[in-house]
Amino acid sequence: MRWWQCRLAAAVALLAAVLALGAAGPRSPAPLRFAPGGRFKLALFADLHYGENAWTDWGPAQDDASDRVMAAVLDAENPDFVVYLGDLVTANNVPVANASLYWDRAISPARRRGVPWSTVFGNHDDMPFEWPPEWFSPAGVPPVHCPPAASAMPEPDPGCIFRGTPRVELMTAELDRACGLSRSSVGPRELWPGVSNYVLQVLSHEKPHDPALLMYFLDSGGGSYPEVVSCAQVTWFHSQSRFLNPDGRIPELVFWHVPSTAYVKVAPKATSEVRKPCVGSLNEEDVAPQVAEWGMMDALAHRPSVKAIFVGHNHGLDWCCPYEKLWLCFARHTGHGGYGDWPRGARIVEVAEKKHFSVNSWIRMENGSTHSHVTLSSARFS
Ligand SMILES: *[C@@H]1O[C@H](CO)[C@@H](O)[C@H](O)[C@H]1NC(C)=O
Ligand SMILES: *[C@@H]1O[C@H](CO)[C@@H](O)[C@H](O)[C@H]1NC(C)=O
């Protein structure tokens, strides 16, 4: 279904509800729930980097290739949920304010299959446009067409604005076309300029009213502001986790884009083989961490309920390593955009709810193979 069709369907459904009941509020999306058998499977799509060099042949071809990676992973794994782990677009390559169209393309594979998803921002999603030096050669600036959105700009008509699309605009456009499937949100205003800060509960299959998993999504910055998880986000995390999980009974997973400095501490030496206790197949570069650590890692490490953190950002890394009592994991570069030509794939995370609670993860490649299986709920190696 195309987005306007689903909006039309939603409008008709809302109208029917109004006529039937005489009143209707906006319908909140159905809660996430463990599937029969007590399993909940996530696919992590990291660093898709849509929208590179749209004025060349290779840019659009690369976006087509990214479509195929996601389709292959979704067909093979049939996940219950998709996490878009940041850098959905390469905004520094998007000259006019149409990044939300690329964003929409990135989330369309999940939407088309009716799979709910959520997104976090990476450092490239709202980066300002970088003028290609070759546009100053005799060849000049290639023709660019302003999207209709540009006409809503303030007077006088500024023509095509060479600027990024702000985080809030990207998120609002996503929610507008979500068909009730997006679980993303524009987080609390007091955490701005960070936007993708929210918590999702996954309800138990066995006990329909009990949450059996909490997923925290955090904006790790980058682009329009520094790559960092702020002190305000740490305070927010404390209050959310105390409220939702006061006794730490519910297992928790955490998602953001840029690795924290703790990743540097546990990282296997770059380009060496990944050895136990770490598990992975790609170790081709140094960790590129956040610029500061303002306490989030301490907050997480002191909660035994937190099992793992998942990040993207480094395309040449796909390992998981233990840190204190939790695991620090990289996803796997999914998109054909962005640096590096390592084969593309996606990290899969499968949670089984208690009594037999477990978190298992592996990497599913575009060609159908899987590797790097690891159990993330096991006791810390020491
Ligand atoms: C965004 O605008 C550029 C420049 O006009 C164009 O080349 C590109 O195809 C547009 N992208 C989308 C997704 O519409
Ligand atoms: C799939 O790709 C991987 C590299 O990611 C390679 O090692 C493996 O042999 C390939 N498998 C098949 C079936 O082509």
JSON list of N, CA, C and O in Angstrom, two decimals, residues 240-271:
[
{"chain": "A", "resi": 240, "resn": "GLN", "atom": "N", "xyz": [12.80, 7.08, 33.56]},
{"chain": "A", "resi": 240, "resn": "GLN", "atom": "CA", "xyz": [12.01, 6.13, 32.78]},
{"chain": "A", "resi": 240, "resn": "GLN", "atom": "C", "xyz": [12.17, 4.71, 33.31]},
{"chain": "A", "resi": 240, "resn": "GLN", "atom": "O", "xyz": [11.20, 3.99, 33.50]},
{"chain": "A", "resi": 241, "resn": "SER", "atom": "N", "xyz": [13.42, 4.32, 33.57]},
{"chain": "A", "resi": 241, "resn": "SER", "atom": "CA", "xyz": [13.66, 2.93, 33.98]},
{"chain": "A", "resi": 241, "resn": "SER", "atom": "C", "xyz": [13.11, 2.69, 35.38]},
{"chain": "A", "resi": 241, "resn": "SER", "atom": "O", "xyz": [12.59, 1.61, 35.68]},
{"chain": "A", "resi": 242, "resn": "ARG", "atom": "N", "xyz": [13.20, 3.70, 36.25]},
{"chain": "A", "resi": 242, "resn": "ARG", "atom": "CA", "xyz": [12.63, 3.55, 37.60]},
{"chain": "A", "resi": 242, "resn": "ARG", "atom": "C", "xyz": [11.12, 3.40, 37.55]},
{"chain": "A", "resi": 242, "resn": "ARG", "atom": "O", "xyz": [10.53, 2.63, 38.27]},
{"chain": "A", "resi": 243, "resn": "PHE", "atom": "N", "xyz": [10.52, 4.15, 36.64]},
{"chain": "A", "resi": 243, "resn": "PHE", "atom": "CA", "xyz": [9.07, 4.11, 36.52]},
{"chain": "A", "resi": 243, "resn": "PHE", "atom": "C", "xyz": [8.58, 2.81, 35.89]},
{"chain": "A", "resi": 243, "resn": "PHE", "atom": "O", "xyz": [7.65, 2.17, 36.37]},
{"chain": "A", "resi": 244, "resn": "LEU", "atom": "N", "xyz": [9.23, 2.40, 34.80]},
{"chain": "A", "resi": 244, "resn": "LEU", "atom": "CA", "xyz": [8.74, 1.25, 34.03]},
{"chain": "A", "resi": 244, "resn": "LEU", "atom": "C", "xyz": [9.21, -0.09, 34.57]},
{"chain": "A", "resi": 244, "resn": "LEU", "atom": "O", "xyz": [8.60, -1.11, 34.32]},
{"chain": "A", "resi": 245, "resn": "ASN", "atom": "N", "xyz": [10.34, -0.06, 35.28]},
{"chain": "A", "resi": 245, "resn": "ASN", "atom": "CA", "xyz": [10.97, -1.33, 35.66]},
{"chain": "A", "resi": 245, "resn": "ASN", "atom": "C", "xyz": [11.64, -1.19, 37.02]},
{"chain": "A", "resi": 245, "resn": "ASN", "atom": "O", "xyz": [12.85, -1.41, 37.15]},
{"chain": "A", "resi": 246, "resn": "PRO", "atom": "N", "xyz": [10.85, -0.80, 38.06]},
{"chain": "A", "resi": 246, "resn": "PRO", "atom": "CA", "xyz": [11.45, -0.41, 39.34]},
{"chain": "A", "resi": 246, "resn": "PRO", "atom": "C", "xyz": [12.28, -1.53, 39.97]},
{"chain": "A", "resi": 246, "resn": "PRO", "atom": "O", "xyz": [13.31, -1.25, 40.58]},
{"chain": "A", "resi": 247, "resn": "ASP", "atom": "N", "xyz": [11.84, -2.78, 39.80]},
{"chain": "A", "resi": 247, "resn": "ASP", "atom": "CA", "xyz": [12.59, -3.85, 40.44]},
{"chain": "A", "resi": 247, "resn": "ASP", "atom": "C", "xyz": [13.52, -4.57, 39.47]},
{"chain": "A", "resi": 247, "resn": "ASP", "atom": "O", "xyz": [14.10, -5.59, 39.79]},
{"chain": "A", "resi": 248, "resn": "GLY", "atom": "N", "xyz": [13.67, -4.02, 38.25]},
{"chain": "A", "resi": 248, "resn": "GLY", "atom": "CA", "xyz": [14.60, -4.62, 37.29]},
{"chain": "A", "resi": 248, "resn": "GLY", "atom": "C", "xyz": [14.21, -6.02, 36.86]},
{"chain": "A", "resi": 248, "resn": "GLY", "atom": "O", "xyz": [15.05, -6.80, 36.42]},
{"chain": "A", "resi": 249, "resn": "ARG", "atom": "N", "xyz": [12.94, -6.33, 36.94]},
{"chain": "A", "resi": 249, "resn": "ARG", "atom": "CA", "xyz": [12.45, -7.66, 36.60]},
{"chain": "A", "resi": 249, "resn": "ARG", "atom": "C", "xyz": [12.40, -7.86, 35.07]},
{"chain": "A", "resi": 249, "resn": "ARG", "atom": "O", "xyz": [12.49, -8.97, 34.57]},
{"chain": "A", "resi": 250, "resn": "ILE", "atom": "N", "xyz": [12.21, -6.78, 34.35]},
{"chain": "A", "resi": 250, "resn": "ILE", "atom": "CA", "xyz": [12.02, -6.88, 32.90]},
{"chain": "A", "resi": 250, "resn": "ILE", "atom": "C", "xyz": [13.37, -6.67, 32.19]},
{"chain": "A", "resi": 250, "resn": "ILE", "atom": "O", "xyz": [14.05, -5.68, 32.44]},
{"chain": "A", "resi": 251, "resn": "PRO", "atom": "N", "xyz": [13.76, -7.60, 31.33]},
{"chain": "A", "resi": 251, "resn": "PRO", "atom": "CA", "xyz": [15.01, -7.41, 30.59]},
{"chain": "A", "resi": 251, "resn": "PRO", "atom": "C", "xyz": [14.93, -6.20, 29.67]},
{"chain": "A", "resi": 251, "resn": "PRO", "atom": "O", "xyz": [13.85, -5.84, 29.18]},
{"chain": "A", "resi": 252, "resn": "GLU", "atom": "N", "xyz": [16.09, -5.58, 29.44]},
{"chain": "A", "resi": 252, "resn": "GLU", "atom": "CA", "xyz": [16.13, -4.33, 28.69]},
{"chain": "A", "resi": 252, "resn": "GLU", "atom": "C", "xyz": [17.21, -4.37, 27.61]},
{"chain": "A", "resi": 252, "resn": "GLU", "atom": "O", "xyz": [18.29, -4.91, 27.84]},
{"chain": "A", "resi": 253, "resn": "LEU", "atom": "N", "xyz": [16.90, -3.79, 26.46]},
{"chain": "A", "resi": 253, "resn": "LEU", "atom": "CA", "xyz": [17.86, -3.63, 25.37]},
{"chain": "A", "resi": 253, "resn": "LEU", "atom": "C", "xyz": [17.94, -2.15, 25.01]},
{"chain": "A", "resi": 253, "resn": "LEU", "atom": "O", "xyz": [16.96, -1.42, 25.17]},
{"chain": "A", "resi": 254, "resn": "VAL", "atom": "N", "xyz": [19.09, -1.73, 24.52]},
{"chain": "A", "resi": 254, "resn": "VAL", "atom": "CA", "xyz": [19.32, -0.31, 24.26]},
{"chain": "A", "resi": 254, "resn": "VAL", "atom": "C", "xyz": [19.87, -0.13, 22.84]},
{"chain": "A", "resi": 254, "resn": "VAL", "atom": "O", "xyz": [20.70, -0.92, 22.39]},
{"chain": "A", "resi": 255, "resn": "PHE", "atom": "N", "xyz": [19.37, 0.92, 22.18]},
{"chain": "A", "resi": 255, "resn": "PHE", "atom": "CA", "xyz": [19.76, 1.17, 20.79]},
{"chain": "A", "resi": 255, "resn": "PHE", "atom": "C", "xyz": [20.14, 2.64, 20.60]},
{"chain": "A", "resi": 255, "resn": "PHE", "atom": "O", "xyz": [19.38, 3.52, 20.99]},
{"chain": "A", "resi": 256, "resn": "TRP", "atom": "N", "xyz": [21.31, 2.88, 20.00]},
{"chain": "A", "resi": 256, "resn": "TRP", "atom": "CA", "xyz": [21.65, 4.22, 19.51]},
{"chain": "A", "resi": 256, "resn": "TRP", "atom": "C", "xyz": [22.64, 4.07, 18.39]},
{"chain": "A", "resi": 256, "resn": "TRP", "atom": "O", "xyz": [23.02, 2.94, 18.04]},
{"chain": "A", "resi": 257, "resn": "HIS", "atom": "N", "xyz": [23.12, 5.16, 17.81]},
{"chain": "A", "resi": 257, "resn": "HIS", "atom": "CA", "xyz": [23.91, 5.05, 16.58]},
{"chain": "A", "resi": 257, "resn": "HIS", "atom": "C", "xyz": [25.43, 5.06, 16.80]},
{"chain": "A", "resi": 257, "resn": "HIS", "atom": "O", "xyz": [26.13, 4.20, 16.29]},
{"chain": "A", "resi": 258, "resn": "VAL", "atom": "N", "xyz": [25.93, 6.06, 17.50]},
{"chain": "A", "resi": 258, "resn": "VAL", "atom": "CA", "xyz": [27.38, 6.23, 17.62]},
{"chain": "A", "resi": 258, "resn": "VAL", "atom": "C", "xyz": [27.88, 5.48, 18.85]},
{"chain": "A", "resi": 258, "resn": "VAL", "atom": "O", "xyz": [27.38, 5.69, 19.95]},
{"chain": "A", "resi": 259, "resn": "PRO", "atom": "N", "xyz": [28.88, 4.58, 18.70]},
{"chain": "A", "resi": 259, "resn": "PRO", "atom": "CA", "xyz": [29.35, 3.82, 19.87]},
{"chain": "A", "resi": 259, "resn": "PRO", "atom": "C", "xyz": [29.84, 4.74, 20.99]},
{"chain": "A", "resi": 259, "resn": "PRO", "atom": "O", "xyz": [30.42, 5.79, 20.73]},
{"chain": "A", "resi": 260, "resn": "SER", "atom": "N", "xyz": [29.59, 4.33, 22.22]},
{"chain": "A", "resi": 260, "resn": "SER", "atom": "CA", "xyz": [30.11, 5.10, 23.35]},
{"chain": "A", "resi": 260, "resn": "SER", "atom": "C", "xyz": [31.59, 4.77, 23.53]},
{"chain": "A", "resi": 260, "resn": "SER", "atom": "O", "xyz": [32.11, 3.82, 22.94]},
{"chain": "A", "resi": 261, "resn": "THR", "atom": "N", "xyz": [32.26, 5.55, 24.37]},
{"chain": "A", "resi": 261, "resn": "THR", "atom": "CA", "xyz": [33.70, 5.35, 24.55]},
{"chain": "A", "resi": 261, "resn": "THR", "atom": "C", "xyz": [34.00, 3.98, 25.18]},
{"chain": "A", "resi": 261, "resn": "THR", "atom": "O", "xyz": [35.10, 3.45, 25.01]},
{"chain": "A", "resi": 262, "resn": "ALA", "atom": "N", "xyz": [33.01, 3.38, 25.85]},
{"chain": "A", "resi": 262, "resn": "ALA", "atom": "CA", "xyz": [33.21, 2.05, 26.42]},
{"chain": "A", "resi": 262, "resn": "ALA", "atom": "C", "xyz": [33.53, 1.01, 25.33]},
{"chain": "A", "resi": 262, "resn": "ALA", "atom": "O", "xyz": [34.23, 0.03, 25.58]},
{"chain": "A", "resi": 263, "resn": "TYR", "atom": "N", "xyz": [33.01, 1.22, 24.13]},
{"chain": "A", "resi": 263, "resn": "TYR", "atom": "CA", "xyz": [33.31, 0.30, 23.03]},
{"chain": "A", "resi": 263, "resn": "TYR", "atom": "C", "xyz": [34.82, 0.26, 22.75]},
{"chain": "A", "resi": 263, "resn": "TYR", "atom": "O", "xyz": [35.35, -0.77, 22.36]},
{"chain": "A", "resi": 264, "resn": "VAL", "atom": "N", "xyz": [35.46, 1.40, 22.92]},
{"chain": "A", "resi": 264, "resn": "VAL", "atom": "CA", "xyz": [36.91, 1.46, 22.67]},
{"chain": "A", "resi": 264, "resn": "VAL", "atom": "C", "xyz": [37.63, 0.55, 23.66]},
{"chain": "A", "resi": 264, "resn": "VAL", "atom": "O", "xyz": [38.59, -0.15, 23.30]},
{"chain": "A", "resi": 265, "resn": "LYS", "atom": "N", "xyz": [37.14, 0.53, 24.91]},
{"chain": "A", "resi": 265, "resn": "LYS", "atom": "CA", "xyz": [37.81, -0.24, 25.96]},
{"chain": "A", "resi": 265, "resn": "LYS", "atom": "C", "xyz": [37.75, -1.74, 25.69]},
{"chain": "A", "resi": 265, "resn": "LYS", "atom": "O", "xyz": [38.68, -2.47, 26.04]},
{"chain": "A", "resi": 266, "resn": "VAL", "atom": "N", "xyz": [36.67, -2.23, 25.12]},
{"chain": "A", "resi": 266, "resn": "VAL", "atom": "CA", "xyz": [36.53, -3.68, 24.93]},
{"chain": "A", "resi": 266, "resn": "VAL", "atom": "C", "xyz": [36.90, -4.13, 23.52]},
{"chain": "A", "resi": 266, "resn": "VAL", "atom": "O", "xyz": [36.94, -5.33, 23.24]},
{"chain": "A", "resi": 267, "resn": "ALA", "atom": "N", "xyz": [37.17, -3.18, 22.63]},
{"chain": "A", "resi": 267, "resn": "ALA", "atom": "CA", "xyz": [37.38, -3.51, 21.22]},
{"chain": "A", "resi": 267, "resn": "ALA", "atom": "C", "xyz": [38.60, -4.40, 21.03]},
{"chain": "A", "resi": 267, "resn": "ALA", "atom": "O", "xyz": [39.67, -4.13, 21.59]},
{"chain": "A", "resi": 268, "resn": "PRO", "atom": "N", "xyz": [38.48, -5.47, 20.22]},
{"chain": "A", "resi": 268, "resn": "PRO", "atom": "CA", "xyz": [39.68, -6.20, 19.82]},
{"chain": "A", "resi": 268, "resn": "PRO", "atom": "C", "xyz": [40.56, -5.26, 18.98]},
{"chain": "A", "resi": 268, "resn": "PRO", "atom": "O", "xyz": [40.03, -4.37, 18.31]},
{"chain": "A", "resi": 269, "resn": "LYS", "atom": "N", "xyz": [41.86, -5.44, 19.05]},
{"chain": "A", "resi": 269, "resn": "LYS", "atom": "CA", "xyz": [42.77, -4.59, 18.27]},
{"chain": "A", "resi": 269, "resn": "LYS", "atom": "C", "xyz": [42.36, -4.60, 16.80]},
{"chain": "A", "resi": 269, "resn": "LYS", "atom": "O", "xyz": [42.12, -5.65, 16.22]},
{"chain": "A", "resi": 270, "resn": "ALA", "atom": "N", "xyz": [42.27, -3.39, 16.21]},
{"chain": "A", "resi": 270, "resn": "ALA", "atom": "CA", "xyz": [41.77, -3.28, 14.84]},
{"chain": "A", "resi": 270, "resn": "ALA", "atom": "C", "xyz": [42.56, -4.16, 13.88]},
{"chain": "A", "resi": 270, "resn": "ALA", "atom": "O", "xyz": [43.78, -4.25, 14.00]},
{"chain": "A", "resi": 271, "resn": "THR", "atom": "N", "xyz": [41.85, -4.78, 12.96]},
{"chain": "A", "resi": 271, "resn": "THR", "atom": "CA", "xyz": [42.34, -5.68, 11.91]},
{"chain": "A", "resi": 271, "resn": "THR", "atom": "C", "xyz": [42.85, -7.02, 12.44]},
{"chain": "A", "resi": 271, "resn": "THR", "atom": "O", "xyz": [43.28, -7.87, 11.67]}
]
